[in-house]
PDB file of C-alpha atoms in Angstrom:
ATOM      1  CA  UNK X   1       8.529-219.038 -75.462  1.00 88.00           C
ATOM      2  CA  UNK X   2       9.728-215.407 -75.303  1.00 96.00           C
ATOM      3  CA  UNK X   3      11.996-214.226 -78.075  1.00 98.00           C
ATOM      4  CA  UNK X   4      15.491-213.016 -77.764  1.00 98.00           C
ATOM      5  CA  UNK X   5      18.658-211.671 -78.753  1.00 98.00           C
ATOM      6  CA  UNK X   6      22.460-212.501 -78.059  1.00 98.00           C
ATOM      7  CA  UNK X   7      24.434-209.590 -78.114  1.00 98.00           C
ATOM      8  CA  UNK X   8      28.241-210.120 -78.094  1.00 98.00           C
ATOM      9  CA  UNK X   9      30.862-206.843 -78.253  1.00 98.00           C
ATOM     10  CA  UNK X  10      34.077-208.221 -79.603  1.00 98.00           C
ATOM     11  CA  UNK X  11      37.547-205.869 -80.419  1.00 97.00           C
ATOM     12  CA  UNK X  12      40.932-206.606 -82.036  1.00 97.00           C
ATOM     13  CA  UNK X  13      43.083-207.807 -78.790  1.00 95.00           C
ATOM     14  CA  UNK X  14      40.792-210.801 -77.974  1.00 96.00           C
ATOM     15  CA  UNK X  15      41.867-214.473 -78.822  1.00 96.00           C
ATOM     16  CA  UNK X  16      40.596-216.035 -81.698  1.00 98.00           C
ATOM     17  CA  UNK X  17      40.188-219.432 -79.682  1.00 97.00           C
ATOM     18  CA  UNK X  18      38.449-218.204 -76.516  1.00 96.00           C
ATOM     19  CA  UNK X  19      36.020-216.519 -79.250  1.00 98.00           C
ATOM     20  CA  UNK X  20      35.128-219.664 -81.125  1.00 98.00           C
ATOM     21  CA  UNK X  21      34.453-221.422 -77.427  1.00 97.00           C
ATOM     22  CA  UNK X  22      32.129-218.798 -76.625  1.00 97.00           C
ATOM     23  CA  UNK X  23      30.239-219.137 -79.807  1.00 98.00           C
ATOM     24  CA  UNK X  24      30.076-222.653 -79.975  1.00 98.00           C
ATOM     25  CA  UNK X  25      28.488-222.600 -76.746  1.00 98.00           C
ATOM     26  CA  UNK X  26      25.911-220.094 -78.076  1.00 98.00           C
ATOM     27  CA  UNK X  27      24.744-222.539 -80.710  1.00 97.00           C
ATOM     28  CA  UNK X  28      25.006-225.459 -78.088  1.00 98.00           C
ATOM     29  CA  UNK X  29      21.934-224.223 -75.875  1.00 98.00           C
ATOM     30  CA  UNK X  30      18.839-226.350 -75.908  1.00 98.00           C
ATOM     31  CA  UNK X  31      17.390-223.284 -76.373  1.00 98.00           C
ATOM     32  CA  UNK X  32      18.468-221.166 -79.630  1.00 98.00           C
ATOM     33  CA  UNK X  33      18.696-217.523 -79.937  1.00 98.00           C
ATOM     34  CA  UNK X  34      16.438-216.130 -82.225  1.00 98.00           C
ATOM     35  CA  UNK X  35      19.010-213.858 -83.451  1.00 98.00           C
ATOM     36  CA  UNK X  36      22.510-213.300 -82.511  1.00 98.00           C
ATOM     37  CA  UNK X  37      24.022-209.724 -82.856  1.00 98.00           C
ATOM     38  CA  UNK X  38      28.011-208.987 -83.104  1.00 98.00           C
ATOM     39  CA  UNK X  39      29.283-206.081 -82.816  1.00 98.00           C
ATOM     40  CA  UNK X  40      32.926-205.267 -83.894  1.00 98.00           C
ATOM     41  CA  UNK X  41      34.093-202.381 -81.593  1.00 98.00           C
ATOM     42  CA  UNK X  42      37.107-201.478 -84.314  1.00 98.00           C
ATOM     43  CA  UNK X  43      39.058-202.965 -86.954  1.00 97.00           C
ATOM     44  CA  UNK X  44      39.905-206.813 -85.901  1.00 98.00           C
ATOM     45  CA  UNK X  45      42.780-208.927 -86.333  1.00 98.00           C
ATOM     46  CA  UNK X  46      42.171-211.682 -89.605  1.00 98.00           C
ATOM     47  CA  UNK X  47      41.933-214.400 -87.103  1.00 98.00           C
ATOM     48  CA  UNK X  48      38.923-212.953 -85.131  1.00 98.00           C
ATOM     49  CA  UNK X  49      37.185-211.800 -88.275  1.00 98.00           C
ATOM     50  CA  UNK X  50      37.337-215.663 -89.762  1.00 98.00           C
ATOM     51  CA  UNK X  51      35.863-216.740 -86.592  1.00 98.00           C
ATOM     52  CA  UNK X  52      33.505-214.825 -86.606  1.00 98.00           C
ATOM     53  CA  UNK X  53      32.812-215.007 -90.830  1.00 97.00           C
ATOM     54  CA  UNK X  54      33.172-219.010 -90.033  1.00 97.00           C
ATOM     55  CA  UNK X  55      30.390-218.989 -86.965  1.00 98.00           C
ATOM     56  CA  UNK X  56      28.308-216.543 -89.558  1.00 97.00           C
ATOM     57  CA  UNK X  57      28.248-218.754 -92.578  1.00 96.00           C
ATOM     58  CA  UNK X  58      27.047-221.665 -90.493  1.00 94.00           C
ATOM     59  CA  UNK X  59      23.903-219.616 -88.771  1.00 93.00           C
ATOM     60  CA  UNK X  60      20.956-218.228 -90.450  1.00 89.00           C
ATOM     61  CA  UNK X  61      20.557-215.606 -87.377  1.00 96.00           C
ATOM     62  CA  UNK X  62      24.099-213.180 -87.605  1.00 98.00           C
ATOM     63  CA  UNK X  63      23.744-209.758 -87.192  1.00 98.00           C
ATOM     64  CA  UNK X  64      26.870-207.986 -87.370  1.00 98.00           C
ATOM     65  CA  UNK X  65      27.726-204.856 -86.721  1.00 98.00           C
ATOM     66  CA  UNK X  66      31.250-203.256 -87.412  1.00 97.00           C
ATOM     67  CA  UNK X  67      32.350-200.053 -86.345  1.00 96.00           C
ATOM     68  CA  UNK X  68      36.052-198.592 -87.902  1.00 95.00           C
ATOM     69  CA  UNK X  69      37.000-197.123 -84.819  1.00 96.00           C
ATOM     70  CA  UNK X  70      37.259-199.064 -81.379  1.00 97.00           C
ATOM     71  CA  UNK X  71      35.047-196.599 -78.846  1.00 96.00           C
ATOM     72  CA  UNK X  72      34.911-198.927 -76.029  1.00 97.00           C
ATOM     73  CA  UNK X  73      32.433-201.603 -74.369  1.00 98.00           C
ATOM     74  CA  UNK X  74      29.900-199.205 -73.511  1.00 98.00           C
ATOM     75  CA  UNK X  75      29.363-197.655 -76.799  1.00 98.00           C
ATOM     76  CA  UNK X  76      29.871-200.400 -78.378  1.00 98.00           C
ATOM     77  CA  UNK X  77      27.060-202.268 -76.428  1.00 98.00           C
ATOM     78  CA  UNK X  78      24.728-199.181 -76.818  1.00 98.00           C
ATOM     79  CA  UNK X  79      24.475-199.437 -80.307  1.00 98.00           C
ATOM     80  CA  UNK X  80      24.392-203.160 -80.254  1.00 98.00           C
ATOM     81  CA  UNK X  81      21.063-202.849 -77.684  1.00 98.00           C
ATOM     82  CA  UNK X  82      19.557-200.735 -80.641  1.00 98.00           C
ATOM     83  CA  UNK X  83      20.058-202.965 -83.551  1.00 98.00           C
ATOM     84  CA  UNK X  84      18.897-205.996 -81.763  1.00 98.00           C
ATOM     85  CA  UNK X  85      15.110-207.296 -82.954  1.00 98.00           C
ATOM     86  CA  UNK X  86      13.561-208.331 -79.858  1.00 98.00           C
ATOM     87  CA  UNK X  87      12.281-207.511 -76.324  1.00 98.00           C
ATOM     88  CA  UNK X  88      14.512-209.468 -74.470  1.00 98.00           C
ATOM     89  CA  UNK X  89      18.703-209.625 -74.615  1.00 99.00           C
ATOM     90  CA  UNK X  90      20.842-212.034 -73.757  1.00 98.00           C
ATOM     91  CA  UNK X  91      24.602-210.654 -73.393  1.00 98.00           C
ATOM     92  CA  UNK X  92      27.481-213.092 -73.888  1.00 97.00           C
ATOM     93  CA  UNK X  93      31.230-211.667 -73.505  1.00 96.00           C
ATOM     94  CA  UNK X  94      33.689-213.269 -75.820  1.00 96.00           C
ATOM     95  CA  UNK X  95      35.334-215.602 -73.678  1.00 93.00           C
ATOM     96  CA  UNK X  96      33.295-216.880 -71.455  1.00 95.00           C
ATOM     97  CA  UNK X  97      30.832-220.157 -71.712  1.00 96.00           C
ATOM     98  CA  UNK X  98      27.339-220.373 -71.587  1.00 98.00           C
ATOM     99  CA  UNK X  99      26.171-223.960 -70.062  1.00 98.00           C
ATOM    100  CA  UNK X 100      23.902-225.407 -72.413  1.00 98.00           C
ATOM    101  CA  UNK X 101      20.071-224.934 -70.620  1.00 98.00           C
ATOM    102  CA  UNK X 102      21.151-221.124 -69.668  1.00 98.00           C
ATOM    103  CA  UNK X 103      19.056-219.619 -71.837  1.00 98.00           C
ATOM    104  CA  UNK X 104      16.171-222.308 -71.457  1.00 98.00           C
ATOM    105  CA  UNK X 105      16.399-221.197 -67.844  1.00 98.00           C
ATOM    106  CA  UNK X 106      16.408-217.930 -67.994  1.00 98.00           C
ATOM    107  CA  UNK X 107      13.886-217.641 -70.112  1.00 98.00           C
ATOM    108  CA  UNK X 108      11.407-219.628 -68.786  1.00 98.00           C
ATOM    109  CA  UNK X 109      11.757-217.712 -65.696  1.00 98.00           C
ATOM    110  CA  UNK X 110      11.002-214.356 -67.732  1.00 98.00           C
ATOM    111  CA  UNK X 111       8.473-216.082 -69.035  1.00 98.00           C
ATOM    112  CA  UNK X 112       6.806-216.530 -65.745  1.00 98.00           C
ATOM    113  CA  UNK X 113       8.357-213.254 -64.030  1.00 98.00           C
ATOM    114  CA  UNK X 114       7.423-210.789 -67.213  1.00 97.00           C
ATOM    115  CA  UNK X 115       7.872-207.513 -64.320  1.00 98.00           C
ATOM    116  CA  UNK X 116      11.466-208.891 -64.191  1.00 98.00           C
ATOM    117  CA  UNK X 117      13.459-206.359 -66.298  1.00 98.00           C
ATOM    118  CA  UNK X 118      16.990-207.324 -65.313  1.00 99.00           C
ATOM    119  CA  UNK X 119      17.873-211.575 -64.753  1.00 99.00           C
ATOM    120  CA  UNK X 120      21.938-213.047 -64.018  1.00 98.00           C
ATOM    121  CA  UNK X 121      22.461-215.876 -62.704  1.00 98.00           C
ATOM    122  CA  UNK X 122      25.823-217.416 -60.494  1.00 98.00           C
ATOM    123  CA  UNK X 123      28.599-218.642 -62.267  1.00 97.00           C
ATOM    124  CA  UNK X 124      31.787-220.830 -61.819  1.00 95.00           C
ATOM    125  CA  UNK X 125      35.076-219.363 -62.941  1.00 92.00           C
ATOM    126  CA  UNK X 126      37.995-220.896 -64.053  1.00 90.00           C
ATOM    127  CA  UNK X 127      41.794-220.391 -64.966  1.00 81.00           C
ATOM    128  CA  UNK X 128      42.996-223.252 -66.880  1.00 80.00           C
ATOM    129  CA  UNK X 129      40.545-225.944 -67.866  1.00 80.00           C
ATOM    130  CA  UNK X 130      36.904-224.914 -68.899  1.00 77.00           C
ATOM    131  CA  UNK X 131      36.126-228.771 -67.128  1.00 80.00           C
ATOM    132  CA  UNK X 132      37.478-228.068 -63.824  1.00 82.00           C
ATOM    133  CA  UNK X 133      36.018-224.454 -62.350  1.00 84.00           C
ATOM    134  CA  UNK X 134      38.099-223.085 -59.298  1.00 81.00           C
ATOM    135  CA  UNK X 135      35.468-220.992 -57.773  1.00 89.00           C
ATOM    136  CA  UNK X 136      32.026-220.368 -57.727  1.00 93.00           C
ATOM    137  CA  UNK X 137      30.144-216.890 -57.271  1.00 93.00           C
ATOM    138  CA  UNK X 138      26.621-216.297 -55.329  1.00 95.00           C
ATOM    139  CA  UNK X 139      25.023-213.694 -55.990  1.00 97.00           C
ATOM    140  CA  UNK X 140      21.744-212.359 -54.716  1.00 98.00           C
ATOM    141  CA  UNK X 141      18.810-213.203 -55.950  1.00 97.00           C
ATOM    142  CA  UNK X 142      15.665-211.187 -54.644  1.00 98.00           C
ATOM    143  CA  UNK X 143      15.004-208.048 -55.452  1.00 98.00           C
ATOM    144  CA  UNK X 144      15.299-205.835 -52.477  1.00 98.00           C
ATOM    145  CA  UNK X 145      18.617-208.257 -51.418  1.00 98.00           C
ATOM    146  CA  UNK X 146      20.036-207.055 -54.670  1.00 98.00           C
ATOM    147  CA  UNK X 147      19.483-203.576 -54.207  1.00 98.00           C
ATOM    148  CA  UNK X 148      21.186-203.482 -51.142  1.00 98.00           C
ATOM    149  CA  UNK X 149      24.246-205.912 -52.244  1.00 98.00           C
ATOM    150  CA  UNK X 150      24.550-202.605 -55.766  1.00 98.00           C
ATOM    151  CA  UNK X 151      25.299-199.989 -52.745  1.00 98.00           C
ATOM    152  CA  UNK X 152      28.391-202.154 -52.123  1.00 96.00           C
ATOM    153  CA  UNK X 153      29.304-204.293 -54.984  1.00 96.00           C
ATOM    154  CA  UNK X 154      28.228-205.508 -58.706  1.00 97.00           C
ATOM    155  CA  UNK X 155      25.063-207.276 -58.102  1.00 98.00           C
ATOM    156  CA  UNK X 156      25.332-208.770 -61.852  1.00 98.00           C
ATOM    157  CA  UNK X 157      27.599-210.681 -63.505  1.00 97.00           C
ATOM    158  CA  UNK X 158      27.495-209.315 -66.835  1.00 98.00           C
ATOM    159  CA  UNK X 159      27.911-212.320 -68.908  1.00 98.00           C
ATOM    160  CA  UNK X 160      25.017-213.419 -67.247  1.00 98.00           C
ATOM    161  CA  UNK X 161      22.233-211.035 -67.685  1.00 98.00           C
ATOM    162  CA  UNK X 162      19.029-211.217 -70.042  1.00 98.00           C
ATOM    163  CA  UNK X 163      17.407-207.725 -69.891  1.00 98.00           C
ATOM    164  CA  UNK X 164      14.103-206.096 -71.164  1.00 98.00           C
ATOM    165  CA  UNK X 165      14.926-203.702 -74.077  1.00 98.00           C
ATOM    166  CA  UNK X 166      12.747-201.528 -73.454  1.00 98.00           C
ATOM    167  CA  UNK X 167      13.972-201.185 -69.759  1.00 98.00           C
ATOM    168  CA  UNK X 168      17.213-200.557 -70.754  1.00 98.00           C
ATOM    169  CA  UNK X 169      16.567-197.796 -73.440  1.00 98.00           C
ATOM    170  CA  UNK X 170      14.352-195.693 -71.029  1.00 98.00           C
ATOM    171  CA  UNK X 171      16.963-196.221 -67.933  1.00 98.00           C
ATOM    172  CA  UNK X 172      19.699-194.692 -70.754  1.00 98.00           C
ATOM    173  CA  UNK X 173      20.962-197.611 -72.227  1.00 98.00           C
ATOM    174  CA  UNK X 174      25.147-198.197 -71.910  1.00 98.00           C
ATOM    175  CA  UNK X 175      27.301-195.140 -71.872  1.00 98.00           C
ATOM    176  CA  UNK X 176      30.665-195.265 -72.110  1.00 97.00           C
ATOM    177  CA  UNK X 177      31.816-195.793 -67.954  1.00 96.00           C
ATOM    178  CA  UNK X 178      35.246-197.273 -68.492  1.00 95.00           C
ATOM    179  CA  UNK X 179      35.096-201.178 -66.475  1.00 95.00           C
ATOM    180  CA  UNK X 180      31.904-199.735 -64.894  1.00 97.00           C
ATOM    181  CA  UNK X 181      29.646-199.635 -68.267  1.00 98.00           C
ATOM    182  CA  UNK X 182      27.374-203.135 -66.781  1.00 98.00           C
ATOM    183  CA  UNK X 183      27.454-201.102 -63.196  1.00 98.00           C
ATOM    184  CA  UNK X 184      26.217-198.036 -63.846  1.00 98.00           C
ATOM    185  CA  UNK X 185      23.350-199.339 -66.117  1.00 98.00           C
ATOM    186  CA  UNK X 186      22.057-202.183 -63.437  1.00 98.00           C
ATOM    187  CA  UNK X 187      22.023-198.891 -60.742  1.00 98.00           C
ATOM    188  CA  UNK X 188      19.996-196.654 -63.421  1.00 98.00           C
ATOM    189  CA  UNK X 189      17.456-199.613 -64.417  1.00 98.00           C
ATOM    190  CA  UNK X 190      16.977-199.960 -60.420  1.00 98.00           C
ATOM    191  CA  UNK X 191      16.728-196.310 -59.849  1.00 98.00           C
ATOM    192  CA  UNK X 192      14.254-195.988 -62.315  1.00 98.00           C
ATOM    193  CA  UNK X 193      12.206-198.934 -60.200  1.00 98.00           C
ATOM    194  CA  UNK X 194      12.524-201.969 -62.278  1.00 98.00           C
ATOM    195  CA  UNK X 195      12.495-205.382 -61.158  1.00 98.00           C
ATOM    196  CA  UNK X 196      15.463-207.333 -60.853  1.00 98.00           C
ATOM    197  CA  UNK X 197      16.537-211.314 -60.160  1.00 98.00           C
ATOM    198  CA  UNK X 198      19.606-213.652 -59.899  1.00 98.00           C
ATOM    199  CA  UNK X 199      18.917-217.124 -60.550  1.00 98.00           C
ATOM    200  CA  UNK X 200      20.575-218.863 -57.979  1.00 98.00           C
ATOM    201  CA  UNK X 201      22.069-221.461 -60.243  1.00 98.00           C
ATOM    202  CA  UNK X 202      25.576-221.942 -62.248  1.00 97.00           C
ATOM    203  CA  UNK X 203      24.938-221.007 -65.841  1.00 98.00           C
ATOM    204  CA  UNK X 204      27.760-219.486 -67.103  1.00 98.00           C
ATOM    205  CA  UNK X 205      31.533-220.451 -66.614  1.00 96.00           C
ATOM    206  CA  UNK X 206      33.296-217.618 -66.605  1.00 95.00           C
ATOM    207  CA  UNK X 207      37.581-217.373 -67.699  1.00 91.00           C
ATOM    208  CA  UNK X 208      39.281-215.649 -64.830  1.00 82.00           C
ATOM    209  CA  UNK X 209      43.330-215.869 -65.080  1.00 62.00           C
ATOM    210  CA  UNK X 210      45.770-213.563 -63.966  1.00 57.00           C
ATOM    211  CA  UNK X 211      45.503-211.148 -66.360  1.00 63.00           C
ATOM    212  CA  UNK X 212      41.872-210.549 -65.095  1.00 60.00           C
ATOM    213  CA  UNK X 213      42.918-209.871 -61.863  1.00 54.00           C
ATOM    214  CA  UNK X 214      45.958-207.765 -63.016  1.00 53.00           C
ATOM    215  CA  UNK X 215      43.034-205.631 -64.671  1.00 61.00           C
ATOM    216  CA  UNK X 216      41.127-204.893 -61.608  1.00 66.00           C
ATOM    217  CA  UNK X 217      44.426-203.091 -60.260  1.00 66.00           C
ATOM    218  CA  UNK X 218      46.682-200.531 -60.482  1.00 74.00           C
ATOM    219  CA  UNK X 219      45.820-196.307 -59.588  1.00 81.00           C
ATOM    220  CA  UNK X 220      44.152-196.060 -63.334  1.00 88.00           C
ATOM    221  CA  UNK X 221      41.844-198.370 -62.118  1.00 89.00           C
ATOM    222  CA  UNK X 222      41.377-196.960 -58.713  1.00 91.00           C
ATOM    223  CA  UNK X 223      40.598-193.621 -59.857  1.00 94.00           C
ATOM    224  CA  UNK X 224      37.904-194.887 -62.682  1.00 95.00           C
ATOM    225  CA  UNK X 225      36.209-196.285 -59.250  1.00 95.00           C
ATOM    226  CA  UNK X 226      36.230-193.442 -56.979  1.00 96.00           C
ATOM    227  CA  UNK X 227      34.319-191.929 -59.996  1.00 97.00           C
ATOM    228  CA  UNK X 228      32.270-194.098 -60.232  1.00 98.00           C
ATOM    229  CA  UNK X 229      31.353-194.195 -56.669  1.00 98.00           C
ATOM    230  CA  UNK X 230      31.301-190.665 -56.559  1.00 98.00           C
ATOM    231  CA  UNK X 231      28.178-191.219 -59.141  1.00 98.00           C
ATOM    232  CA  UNK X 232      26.582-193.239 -57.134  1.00 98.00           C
ATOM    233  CA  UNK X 233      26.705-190.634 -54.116  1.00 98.00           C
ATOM    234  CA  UNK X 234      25.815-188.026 -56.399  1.00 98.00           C
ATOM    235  CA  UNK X 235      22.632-189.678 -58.087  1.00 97.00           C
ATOM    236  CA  UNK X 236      21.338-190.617 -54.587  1.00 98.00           C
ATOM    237  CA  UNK X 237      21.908-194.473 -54.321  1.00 98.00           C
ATOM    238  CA  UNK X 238      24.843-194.260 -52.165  1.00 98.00           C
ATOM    239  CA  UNK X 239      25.086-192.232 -48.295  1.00 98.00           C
ATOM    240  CA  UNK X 240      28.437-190.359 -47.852  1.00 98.00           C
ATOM    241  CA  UNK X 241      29.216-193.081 -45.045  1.00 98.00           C
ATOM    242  CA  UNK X 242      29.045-195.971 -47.682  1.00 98.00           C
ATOM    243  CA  UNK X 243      30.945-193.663 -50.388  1.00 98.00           C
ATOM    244  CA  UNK X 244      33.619-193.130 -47.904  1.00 97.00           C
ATOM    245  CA  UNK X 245      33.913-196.636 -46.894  1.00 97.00           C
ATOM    246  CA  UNK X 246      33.730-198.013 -50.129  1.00 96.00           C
ATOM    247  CA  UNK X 247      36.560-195.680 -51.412  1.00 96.00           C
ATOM    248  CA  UNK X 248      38.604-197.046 -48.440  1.00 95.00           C
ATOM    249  CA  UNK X 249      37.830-200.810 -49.381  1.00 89.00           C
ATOM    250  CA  UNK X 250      39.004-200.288 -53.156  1.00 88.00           C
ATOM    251  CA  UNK X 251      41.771-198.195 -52.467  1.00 87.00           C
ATOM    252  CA  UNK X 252      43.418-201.497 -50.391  1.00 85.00           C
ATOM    253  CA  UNK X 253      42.377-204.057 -52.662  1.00 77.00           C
ATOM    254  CA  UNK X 254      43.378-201.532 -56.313  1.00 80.00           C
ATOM    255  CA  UNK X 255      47.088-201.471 -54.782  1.00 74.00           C
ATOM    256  CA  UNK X 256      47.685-204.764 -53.612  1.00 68.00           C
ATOM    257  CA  UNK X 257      50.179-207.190 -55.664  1.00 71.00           C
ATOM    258  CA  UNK X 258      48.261-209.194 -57.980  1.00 63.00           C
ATOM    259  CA  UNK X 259      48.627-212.614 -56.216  1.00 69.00           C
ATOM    260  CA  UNK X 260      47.409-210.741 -53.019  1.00 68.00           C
ATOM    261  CA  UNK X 261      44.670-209.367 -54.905  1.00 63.00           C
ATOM    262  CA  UNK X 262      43.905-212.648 -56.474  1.00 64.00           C
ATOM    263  CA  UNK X 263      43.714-214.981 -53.356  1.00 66.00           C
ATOM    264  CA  UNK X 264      41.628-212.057 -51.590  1.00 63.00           C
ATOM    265  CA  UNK X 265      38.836-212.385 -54.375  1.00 64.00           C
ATOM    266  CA  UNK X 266      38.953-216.050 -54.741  1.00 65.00           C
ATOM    267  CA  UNK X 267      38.550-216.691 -50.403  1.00 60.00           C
ATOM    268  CA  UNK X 268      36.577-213.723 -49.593  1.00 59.00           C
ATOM    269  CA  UNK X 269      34.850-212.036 -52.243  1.00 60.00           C
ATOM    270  CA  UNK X 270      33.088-214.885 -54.311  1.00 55.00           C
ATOM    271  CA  UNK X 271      29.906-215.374 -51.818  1.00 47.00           C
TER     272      UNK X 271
END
């Protein structure tokens, strides 16, 4: 079997307990890690440093990384890619939880697919109760069907992905693209003509409350997309027709109340 890293990014406003979930279900996979990097984006609170001190007293395979200043995800994750020991990454985000055979699955489709660079999966997400998922999310999962879906919307889900390493440094690794950082790097990676895959399968169950959706509002928010669409248009992968109607599309949905917002996702935007 191919050997891999976990690479988690974790900083100071997090909760302790959604943290500990995550992990356990890191060492709950049938298939283990062979390492399992965590980087500290900043000075934590005590309770997220004795998680993570607990989880790394208990597991042979801890890298951790810590950082005094918080830089953001992207950074954060760019140095993490660098320090991790093998060809393949697995990223986890902090409160989210892995089903136990993801990693089995995904890598024994890598295993099989080794011109696959870039591999998600669907998920479930959930509000309340990690047991009872409100929605599920389909992604795409052929190549050229994902290329087409990144010229409108995330094609990853990016507590799902295992990547290539090497495909990642060469495509530029992260950068820091405030809420865009996962974005930006699937586009490069597919600019640069590397392969990518969904699994079509639930393997990660992902926490998505009110305050995510409160996140994915608001004119800060708006304007960090139209740059980021801009980007797009500007590096090639985008037409000015799709720029202008994605601009449109983001502009409604950025200024809507958060209940609107919320119910518009869950019955229209999850397929």
């Amino acid at each position: 079997m191919l050997k891999f890293s976990v690479l988690l990014s974790v900083y100071k406003n997090e909760k302790p307990e959604y943290l500990r979930l995550a992990l356990q279900s890191i060492t709950a996979q049938t298939l283990q890690p062979n390492e399992i990097v965590i980087v500290k984006d900043g000075g934590l609170t005590q309770a997220l440093d004795s998680v993570i001190d607990d989880f790394a007293t208990k597991q042979q395979n801890v890298k951790i990384l810590p950082f005094a200043q918080n830089r953001g995800l992207g950074l954060a994750l760019r140095d993490g890619v660098e320090a991790c020991s093998y060809a393949y990454i697995a990223r986890m985000d902090t409160d989210d939880i892995a089903l136990p055979e993801r990693f089995a699955r995904q890598m024994t489709y890598l295993e099989k697919h080794q011109n696959i660079a870039l591999l998600g999966c669907w998920i479930t997400e959930f509000s309340r109760d990690t047991n009872k998922p409100d929605t599920i999310t389909r992604l795409p999962y052929e190549h050229e069907a994902i290329i087409a879906y990144a010229k409108k919307r995330n094609p990853f889900r990016h507590m799902t992905v295992v990547f290539k390493k090497s495909a990642v440094i060469a495509s530029g690794n992260y950068r820091d693209f405030l809420w865009f950082e996962d974005y930006d790097l699937w586009v490069r990676m597919l600019q640069q003509g590397y392969k990518a895959a969904n699994l079509p399968e639930v393997l990660v169950n992902v926490r998505a409350g009110e305050e995510m959706f409160a996140r994915r509002g608001g004119w800060r928010y708006l304007k960090q997309e139209v740059r980021f669409q801009r980007a797009l248009y500007e590096r090639g992968f985008i037409g000015l027709l799709i720029l202008i109607q994605n601009i449109l599309c983001r502009s409604i949905m950025r200024t809507l109340p958060v209940k609107m917002r919320k119910w518009i996702y869950t019955h229209f935007l999850r397929a």
